[in-house]
Amino acid sequence: MNKQERVTFVINTLKELYPTIPVPLDHKDPYTLLIAVLLSAQCTDVRVNQITPLLFAKADNPYDMIKMSVEEIKEIIRPCGLSPMKSKGIHGLSHILIDKHGGKVPQSFEFLEELPAVGHKTASVVMSQAFGVPAFPVDTHIHRLMYRWNLTNGKNVVQTEKDAKRIFPEEIWNDLHLQIIWYGRQYSPARGWDLEKDIITKTIGRKTVLDAYYKK
């Protein structure tokens, strides 16, 4: 298969497997999504979904969040890891949302990335999942799969995001990045990977990746 055929194969296979696409992080509005995504750094979505109800029961908007101390936030979110940095980030960005944005999450990459503890990937998730703006947030699953599928030589997520945006049509980015995440978790994980179940990698995988798998 040439590259375009591989891209089409990926799109069609994922559409068949995931006709409806659940959003991995539980949330009810842009603010709760922003906080959930921030908490998900170096933490599983399952763990985040266990912790956010405890946090949002006390504060599910910036006005209630700043009534809590950084220490109180830190205690609740501790199981998510990196709690000193994340609690300061949550408290700080809640203040900025109130002071600069009328308590609302801004619909802009630029303003989102100005918030403490919010990087490009977090901003991309919020823009795509909360506001429907085309974005292609690249996490470790997408980075791994794009490499396995020989669709990027990216040594980092920045290059992988550029490659993904170049080869996939913009109108499907928001669905596709979620489909790839779910596929990576179910069929093409980093550990305990069974190539027989991973139809996409088995069909179009990078030769060096397949050779290394079979050598094992």
PDB file of C-alpha atoms in Angstrom:
ATOM      1  CA  MET A   1       0.000   0.000   0.000  1.00  0.00           C
ATOM      2  CA  ASN A   2       1.177   3.527  -0.688  1.00  0.00           C
ATOM      3  CA  LYS A   3       0.868   6.206   2.008  1.00  0.00           C
ATOM      4  CA  GLN A   4      -2.529   7.496   0.871  1.00  0.00           C
ATOM      5  CA  GLU A   5      -3.949   3.956   0.844  1.00  0.00           C
ATOM      6  CA  ARG A   6      -2.606   3.392   4.359  1.00  0.00           C
ATOM      7  CA  VAL A   7      -4.222   6.626   5.551  1.00  0.00           C
ATOM      8  CA  THR A   8      -7.557   5.600   3.998  1.00  0.00           C
ATOM      9  CA  PHE A   9      -7.270   2.131   5.569  1.00  0.00           C
ATOM     10  CA  VAL A  10      -6.705   3.674   9.025  1.00  0.00           C
ATOM     11  CA  ILE A  11      -9.669   6.065   8.661  1.00  0.00           C
ATOM     12  CA  ASN A  12     -12.058   3.366   7.428  1.00  0.00           C
ATOM     13  CA  THR A  13     -11.006   0.751   9.996  1.00  0.00           C
ATOM     14  CA  LEU A  14     -11.379   3.194  12.902  1.00  0.00           C
ATOM     15  CA  LYS A  15     -14.758   4.402  11.638  1.00  0.00           C
ATOM     16  CA  GLU A  16     -15.957   0.808  11.538  1.00  0.00           C
ATOM     17  CA  LEU A  17     -14.644   0.023  15.041  1.00  0.00           C
ATOM     18  CA  TYR A  18     -15.782   3.288  16.667  1.00  0.00           C
ATOM     19  CA  PRO A  19     -18.888   4.653  14.909  1.00  0.00           C
ATOM     20  CA  THR A  20     -19.747   6.512  18.114  1.00  0.00           C
ATOM     21  CA  ILE A  21     -16.847   7.918  20.089  1.00  0.00           C
ATOM     22  CA  PRO A  22     -17.060   8.462  23.835  1.00  0.00           C
ATOM     23  CA  VAL A  23     -14.913  11.250  25.313  1.00  0.00           C
ATOM     24  CA  PRO A  24     -12.538   9.532  27.791  1.00  0.00           C
ATOM     25  CA  LEU A  25     -12.736  12.191  30.532  1.00  0.00           C
ATOM     26  CA  ASP A  26     -16.043  12.771  32.344  1.00  0.00           C
ATOM     27  CA  HIS A  27     -17.064  16.441  32.333  1.00  0.00           C
ATOM     28  CA  LYS A  28     -20.146  18.641  31.973  1.00  0.00           C
ATOM     29  CA  ASP A  29     -18.789  21.878  30.516  1.00  0.00           C
ATOM     30  CA  PRO A  30     -15.557  23.494  29.238  1.00  0.00           C
ATOM     31  CA  TYR A  31     -14.308  24.317  32.761  1.00  0.00           C
ATOM     32  CA  THR A  32     -14.688  20.792  34.151  1.00  0.00           C
ATOM     33  CA  LEU A  33     -13.104  19.403  30.963  1.00  0.00           C
ATOM     34  CA  LEU A  34     -10.142  21.791  31.316  1.00  0.00           C
ATOM     35  CA  ILE A  35      -9.559  20.681  34.912  1.00  0.00           C
ATOM     36  CA  ALA A  36      -9.923  16.981  34.010  1.00  0.00           C
ATOM     37  CA  VAL A  37      -7.429  17.274  31.142  1.00  0.00           C
ATOM     38  CA  LEU A  38      -4.964  19.111  33.363  1.00  0.00           C
ATOM     39  CA  LEU A  39      -5.254  16.318  35.947  1.00  0.00           C
ATOM     40  CA  SER A  40      -4.708  13.636  33.292  1.00  0.00           C
ATOM     41  CA  ALA A  41      -1.037  14.554  32.765  1.00  0.00           C
ATOM     42  CA  GLN A  42       0.955  11.418  33.703  1.00  0.00           C
ATOM     43  CA  CYS A  43      -2.231   9.884  35.136  1.00  0.00           C
ATOM     44  CA  THR A  44      -4.767   7.461  33.673  1.00  0.00           C
ATOM     45  CA  ASP A  45      -8.184   8.710  32.584  1.00  0.00           C
ATOM     46  CA  VAL A  46      -9.769   6.046  34.814  1.00  0.00           C
ATOM     47  CA  ARG A  47      -8.056   7.525  37.883  1.00  0.00           C
ATOM     48  CA  VAL A  48      -8.983  11.078  36.855  1.00  0.00           C
ATOM     49  CA  ASN A  49     -12.643  10.039  36.488  1.00  0.00           C
ATOM     50  CA  GLN A  50     -12.519   8.666  40.051  1.00  0.00           C
ATOM     51  CA  ILE A  51     -11.086  11.903  41.475  1.00  0.00           C
ATOM     52  CA  THR A  52     -12.964  14.646  39.586  1.00  0.00           C
ATOM     53  CA  PRO A  53     -16.379  13.893  41.185  1.00  0.00           C
ATOM     54  CA  LEU A  54     -14.777  14.490  44.615  1.00  0.00           C
ATOM     55  CA  LEU A  55     -13.241  17.766  43.464  1.00  0.00           C
ATOM     56  CA  PHE A  56     -16.294  18.974  41.514  1.00  0.00           C
ATOM     57  CA  ALA A  57     -18.623  18.209  44.437  1.00  0.00           C
ATOM     58  CA  LYS A  58     -16.797  21.053  46.212  1.00  0.00           C
ATOM     59  CA  ALA A  59     -16.007  23.239  43.217  1.00  0.00           C
ATOM     60  CA  ASP A  60     -17.150  22.755  39.618  1.00  0.00           C
ATOM     61  CA  ASN A  61     -16.595  26.381  38.572  1.00  0.00           C
ATOM     62  CA  PRO A  62     -13.762  28.895  39.018  1.00  0.00           C
ATOM     63  CA  TYR A  63     -15.629  30.984  41.609  1.00  0.00           C
ATOM     64  CA  ASP A  64     -15.992  28.046  44.021  1.00  0.00           C
ATOM     65  CA  MET A  65     -12.506  26.754  43.182  1.00  0.00           C
ATOM     66  CA  ILE A  66     -10.754  29.914  44.388  1.00  0.00           C
ATOM     67  CA  LYS A  67     -12.644  29.689  47.696  1.00  0.00           C
ATOM     68  CA  MET A  68     -10.607  26.540  48.352  1.00  0.00           C
ATOM     69  CA  SER A  69      -6.933  26.765  49.275  1.00  0.00           C
ATOM     70  CA  VAL A  70      -4.204  25.261  47.100  1.00  0.00           C
ATOM     71  CA  GLU A  71      -3.588  22.827  49.966  1.00  0.00           C
ATOM     72  CA  GLU A  72      -7.238  21.659  49.986  1.00  0.00           C
ATOM     73  CA  ILE A  73      -7.185  21.102  46.216  1.00  0.00           C
ATOM     74  CA  LYS A  74      -3.869  19.249  46.535  1.00  0.00           C
ATOM     75  CA  GLU A  75      -5.285  16.835  49.124  1.00  0.00           C
ATOM     76  CA  ILE A  76      -8.215  15.873  46.875  1.00  0.00           C
ATOM     77  CA  ILE A  77      -6.199  15.436  43.671  1.00  0.00           C
ATOM     78  CA  ARG A  78      -3.161  13.745  45.273  1.00  0.00           C
ATOM     79  CA  PRO A  79      -3.942  10.298  43.710  1.00  0.00           C
ATOM     80  CA  CYS A  80      -3.538  11.853  40.228  1.00  0.00           C
ATOM     81  CA  GLY A  81       0.150  12.584  40.834  1.00  0.00           C
ATOM     82  CA  LEU A  82       2.070  15.869  40.423  1.00  0.00           C
ATOM     83  CA  SER A  83      -0.442  17.326  42.892  1.00  0.00           C
ATOM     84  CA  PRO A  84       1.698  20.304  44.075  1.00  0.00           C
ATOM     85  CA  MET A  85       2.028  21.639  40.509  1.00  0.00           C
ATOM     86  CA  LYS A  86      -1.513  20.714  39.426  1.00  0.00           C
ATOM     87  CA  SER A  87      -3.195  22.243  42.504  1.00  0.00           C
ATOM     88  CA  LYS A  88      -1.330  25.542  42.000  1.00  0.00           C
ATOM     89  CA  GLY A  89      -2.270  25.434  38.316  1.00  0.00           C
ATOM     90  CA  ILE A  90      -5.969  24.811  39.006  1.00  0.00           C
ATOM     91  CA  HIS A  91      -6.126  27.580  41.621  1.00  0.00           C
ATOM     92  CA  GLY A  92      -4.131  30.007  39.480  1.00  0.00           C
ATOM     93  CA  LEU A  93      -6.022  29.447  36.241  1.00  0.00           C
ATOM     94  CA  SER A  94      -9.361  29.757  38.055  1.00  0.00           C
ATOM     95  CA  HIS A  95      -8.296  33.236  39.256  1.00  0.00           C
ATOM     96  CA  ILE A  96      -7.248  34.220  35.720  1.00  0.00           C
ATOM     97  CA  LEU A  97     -10.534  32.963  34.214  1.00  0.00           C
ATOM     98  CA  ILE A  98     -12.432  35.205  36.645  1.00  0.00           C
ATOM     99  CA  ASP A  99     -10.122  38.241  36.324  1.00  0.00           C
ATOM    100  CA  LYS A 100      -9.583  38.156  32.560  1.00  0.00           C
ATOM    101  CA  HIS A 101     -12.351  36.075  30.983  1.00  0.00           C
ATOM    102  CA  GLY A 102     -15.494  36.674  33.043  1.00  0.00           C
ATOM    103  CA  GLY A 103     -15.249  33.220  34.629  1.00  0.00           C
ATOM    104  CA  LYS A 104     -15.475  31.480  31.249  1.00  0.00           C
ATOM    105  CA  VAL A 105     -12.962  29.225  29.522  1.00  0.00           C
ATOM    106  CA  PRO A 106     -11.654  31.146  26.488  1.00  0.00           C
ATOM    107  CA  GLN A 107     -12.196  29.669  23.020  1.00  0.00           C
ATOM    108  CA  SER A 108      -8.662  30.427  21.892  1.00  0.00           C
ATOM    109  CA  PHE A 109      -5.434  28.428  21.777  1.00  0.00           C
ATOM    110  CA  GLU A 110      -3.486  31.571  22.630  1.00  0.00           C
ATOM    111  CA  PHE A 111      -5.476  32.428  25.782  1.00  0.00           C
ATOM    112  CA  LEU A 112      -5.681  28.799  26.915  1.00  0.00           C
ATOM    113  CA  GLU A 113      -1.927  28.297  26.606  1.00  0.00           C
ATOM    114  CA  GLU A 114      -1.355  31.425  28.718  1.00  0.00           C
ATOM    115  CA  LEU A 115      -3.057  29.694  31.686  1.00  0.00           C
ATOM    116  CA  PRO A 116      -0.808  28.090  34.321  1.00  0.00           C
ATOM    117  CA  ALA A 117      -0.255  24.306  33.884  1.00  0.00           C
ATOM    118  CA  VAL A 118      -1.983  24.384  30.469  1.00  0.00           C
ATOM    119  CA  GLY A 119       0.204  23.282  27.571  1.00  0.00           C
ATOM    120  CA  HIS A 120      -0.529  22.876  23.880  1.00  0.00           C
ATOM    121  CA  LYS A 121      -1.978  19.378  24.230  1.00  0.00           C
ATOM    122  CA  THR A 122      -4.396  20.404  27.007  1.00  0.00           C
ATOM    123  CA  ALA A 123      -5.468  23.447  24.983  1.00  0.00           C
ATOM    124  CA  SER A 124      -5.990  21.247  21.909  1.00  0.00           C
ATOM    125  CA  VAL A 125      -8.209  18.806  23.819  1.00  0.00           C
ATOM    126  CA  VAL A 126     -10.354  21.644  25.197  1.00  0.00           C
ATOM    127  CA  MET A 127     -10.633  23.367  21.816  1.00  0.00           C
ATOM    128  CA  SER A 128     -11.664  20.163  20.047  1.00  0.00           C
ATOM    129  CA  GLN A 129     -13.855  18.475  22.672  1.00  0.00           C
ATOM    130  CA  ALA A 130     -15.445  21.512  24.345  1.00  0.00           C
ATOM    131  CA  PHE A 131     -15.724  23.895  21.393  1.00  0.00           C
ATOM    132  CA  GLY A 132     -15.586  21.667  18.294  1.00  0.00           C
ATOM    133  CA  VAL A 133     -12.609  23.534  16.822  1.00  0.00           C
ATOM    134  CA  PRO A 134     -10.447  21.226  14.650  1.00  0.00           C
ATOM    135  CA  ALA A 135      -7.367  20.166  16.626  1.00  0.00           C
ATOM    136  CA  PHE A 136      -5.196  17.065  16.845  1.00  0.00           C
ATOM    137  CA  PRO A 137      -3.975  16.590  20.420  1.00  0.00           C
ATOM    138  CA  VAL A 138      -1.206  13.978  20.369  1.00  0.00           C
ATOM    139  CA  ASP A 139      -0.813  11.822  23.474  1.00  0.00           C
ATOM    140  CA  THR A 140       1.486   8.821  23.975  1.00  0.00           C
ATOM    141  CA  HIS A 141      -1.041   6.440  22.345  1.00  0.00           C
ATOM    142  CA  ILE A 142      -1.290   8.514  19.158  1.00  0.00           C
ATOM    143  CA  HIS A 143       2.464   9.078  19.073  1.00  0.00           C
ATOM    144  CA  ARG A 144       3.117   5.327  19.394  1.00  0.00           C
ATOM    145  CA  LEU A 145       0.536   4.309  16.792  1.00  0.00           C
ATOM    146  CA  MET A 146       1.470   6.908  14.183  1.00  0.00           C
ATOM    147  CA  TYR A 147       5.033   5.581  14.410  1.00  0.00           C
ATOM    148  CA  ARG A 148       3.953   1.918  14.310  1.00  0.00           C
ATOM    149  CA  TRP A 149       1.804   2.660  11.260  1.00  0.00           C
ATOM    150  CA  ASN A 150       4.738   4.341   9.491  1.00  0.00           C
ATOM    151  CA  LEU A 151       2.793   7.614   9.215  1.00  0.00           C
ATOM    152  CA  THR A 152       5.416   9.664  11.046  1.00  0.00           C
ATOM    153  CA  ASN A 153       9.116   9.495  11.832  1.00  0.00           C
ATOM    154  CA  GLY A 154       8.431  11.972  14.590  1.00  0.00           C
ATOM    155  CA  LYS A 155      10.832  11.671  17.486  1.00  0.00           C
ATOM    156  CA  ASN A 156       8.442  13.804  19.552  1.00  0.00           C
ATOM    157  CA  VAL A 157       4.751  14.662  19.814  1.00  0.00           C
ATOM    158  CA  VAL A 158       5.250  18.049  18.107  1.00  0.00           C
ATOM    159  CA  GLN A 159       6.434  16.425  14.878  1.00  0.00           C
ATOM    160  CA  THR A 160       3.791  13.694  15.114  1.00  0.00           C
ATOM    161  CA  GLU A 161       1.040  16.331  15.447  1.00  0.00           C
ATOM    162  CA  LYS A 162       2.339  18.155  12.347  1.00  0.00           C
ATOM    163  CA  ASP A 163       2.381  14.897  10.369  1.00  0.00           C
ATOM    164  CA  ALA A 164      -1.121  13.904  11.535  1.00  0.00           C
ATOM    165  CA  LYS A 165      -2.534  17.301  10.537  1.00  0.00           C
ATOM    166  CA  ARG A 166      -0.858  17.068   7.153  1.00  0.00           C
ATOM    167  CA  ILE A 167      -2.086  13.578   6.183  1.00  0.00           C
ATOM    168  CA  PHE A 168      -5.583  13.440   7.721  1.00  0.00           C
ATOM    169  CA  PRO A 169      -8.477  15.664   6.523  1.00  0.00           C
ATOM    170  CA  GLU A 170      -9.157  18.513   8.953  1.00  0.00           C
ATOM    171  CA  GLU A 171     -12.891  17.764   9.185  1.00  0.00           C
ATOM    172  CA  ILE A 172     -12.210  14.390  10.866  1.00  0.00           C
ATOM    173  CA  TRP A 173      -9.390  15.423  13.248  1.00  0.00           C
ATOM    174  CA  ASN A 174     -11.632  15.730  16.315  1.00  0.00           C
ATOM    175  CA  ASP A 175     -13.152  12.269  15.896  1.00  0.00           C
ATOM    176  CA  LEU A 176      -9.994  10.622  14.643  1.00  0.00           C
ATOM    177  CA  HIS A 177      -7.701  11.582  17.515  1.00  0.00           C
ATOM    178  CA  LEU A 178     -10.194  10.002  19.948  1.00  0.00           C
ATOM    179  CA  GLN A 179     -10.607   6.904  17.767  1.00  0.00           C
ATOM    180  CA  ILE A 180      -6.826   6.405  17.699  1.00  0.00           C
ATOM    181  CA  ILE A 181      -6.634   6.776  21.499  1.00  0.00           C
ATOM    182  CA  TRP A 182      -9.329   4.126  22.033  1.00  0.00           C
ATOM    183  CA  TYR A 183      -7.725   1.845  19.437  1.00  0.00           C
ATOM    184  CA  GLY A 184      -4.311   2.206  21.069  1.00  0.00           C
ATOM    185  CA  ARG A 185      -5.691   1.245  24.460  1.00  0.00           C
ATOM    186  CA  GLN A 186      -7.683  -1.718  23.185  1.00  0.00           C
ATOM    187  CA  TYR A 187      -5.593  -3.177  20.383  1.00  0.00           C
ATOM    188  CA  SER A 188      -2.128  -1.626  20.275  1.00  0.00           C
ATOM    189  CA  PRO A 189      -0.903  -0.911  23.809  1.00  0.00           C
ATOM    190  CA  ALA A 190       2.727  -0.267  24.746  1.00  0.00           C
ATOM    191  CA  ARG A 191       2.763  -3.293  27.068  1.00  0.00           C
ATOM    192  CA  GLY A 192       1.138  -6.684  26.552  1.00  0.00           C
ATOM    193  CA  TRP A 193       0.747  -6.004  22.844  1.00  0.00           C
ATOM    194  CA  ASP A 194      -0.786  -8.827  20.760  1.00  0.00           C
ATOM    195  CA  LEU A 195      -0.171  -8.105  17.083  1.00  0.00           C
ATOM    196  CA  GLU A 196      -2.767 -10.705  16.026  1.00  0.00           C
ATOM    197  CA  LYS A 197      -5.499  -8.479  17.521  1.00  0.00           C
ATOM    198  CA  ASP A 198      -3.980  -5.289  16.121  1.00  0.00           C
ATOM    199  CA  ILE A 199      -5.385  -5.402  12.568  1.00  0.00           C
ATOM    200  CA  ILE A 200      -4.074  -1.960  11.553  1.00  0.00           C
ATOM    201  CA  THR A 201      -0.449  -2.482  12.582  1.00  0.00           C
ATOM    202  CA  LYS A 202      -0.518  -6.036  11.241  1.00  0.00           C
ATOM    203  CA  THR A 203      -1.703  -4.740   7.847  1.00  0.00           C
ATOM    204  CA  ILE A 204       0.301  -1.531   7.394  1.00  0.00           C
ATOM    205  CA  GLY A 205       2.886  -1.560  10.204  1.00  0.00           C
ATOM    206  CA  ARG A 206       6.417  -0.233   9.850  1.00  0.00           C
ATOM    207  CA  LYS A 207       8.714  -3.094   8.808  1.00  0.00           C
ATOM    208  CA  THR A 208      11.229  -2.535  11.633  1.00  0.00           C
ATOM    209  CA  VAL A 209       8.394  -2.577  14.213  1.00  0.00           C
ATOM    210  CA  LEU A 210       6.942  -5.826  12.823  1.00  0.00           C
ATOM    211  CA  ASP A 211      10.399  -7.446  12.595  1.00  0.00           C
ATOM    212  CA  ALA A 212      11.167  -6.508  16.204  1.00  0.00           C
ATOM    213  CA  TYR A 213       7.808  -7.924  17.333  1.00  0.00           C
ATOM    214  CA  TYR A 214       8.341 -11.264  15.595  1.00  0.00           C
ATOM    215  CA  LYS A 215      11.899 -11.553  16.946  1.00  0.00           C
ATOM    216  CA  LYS A 216      10.476 -11.422  20.472  1.00  0.00           C
TER     217      LYS A 216
END
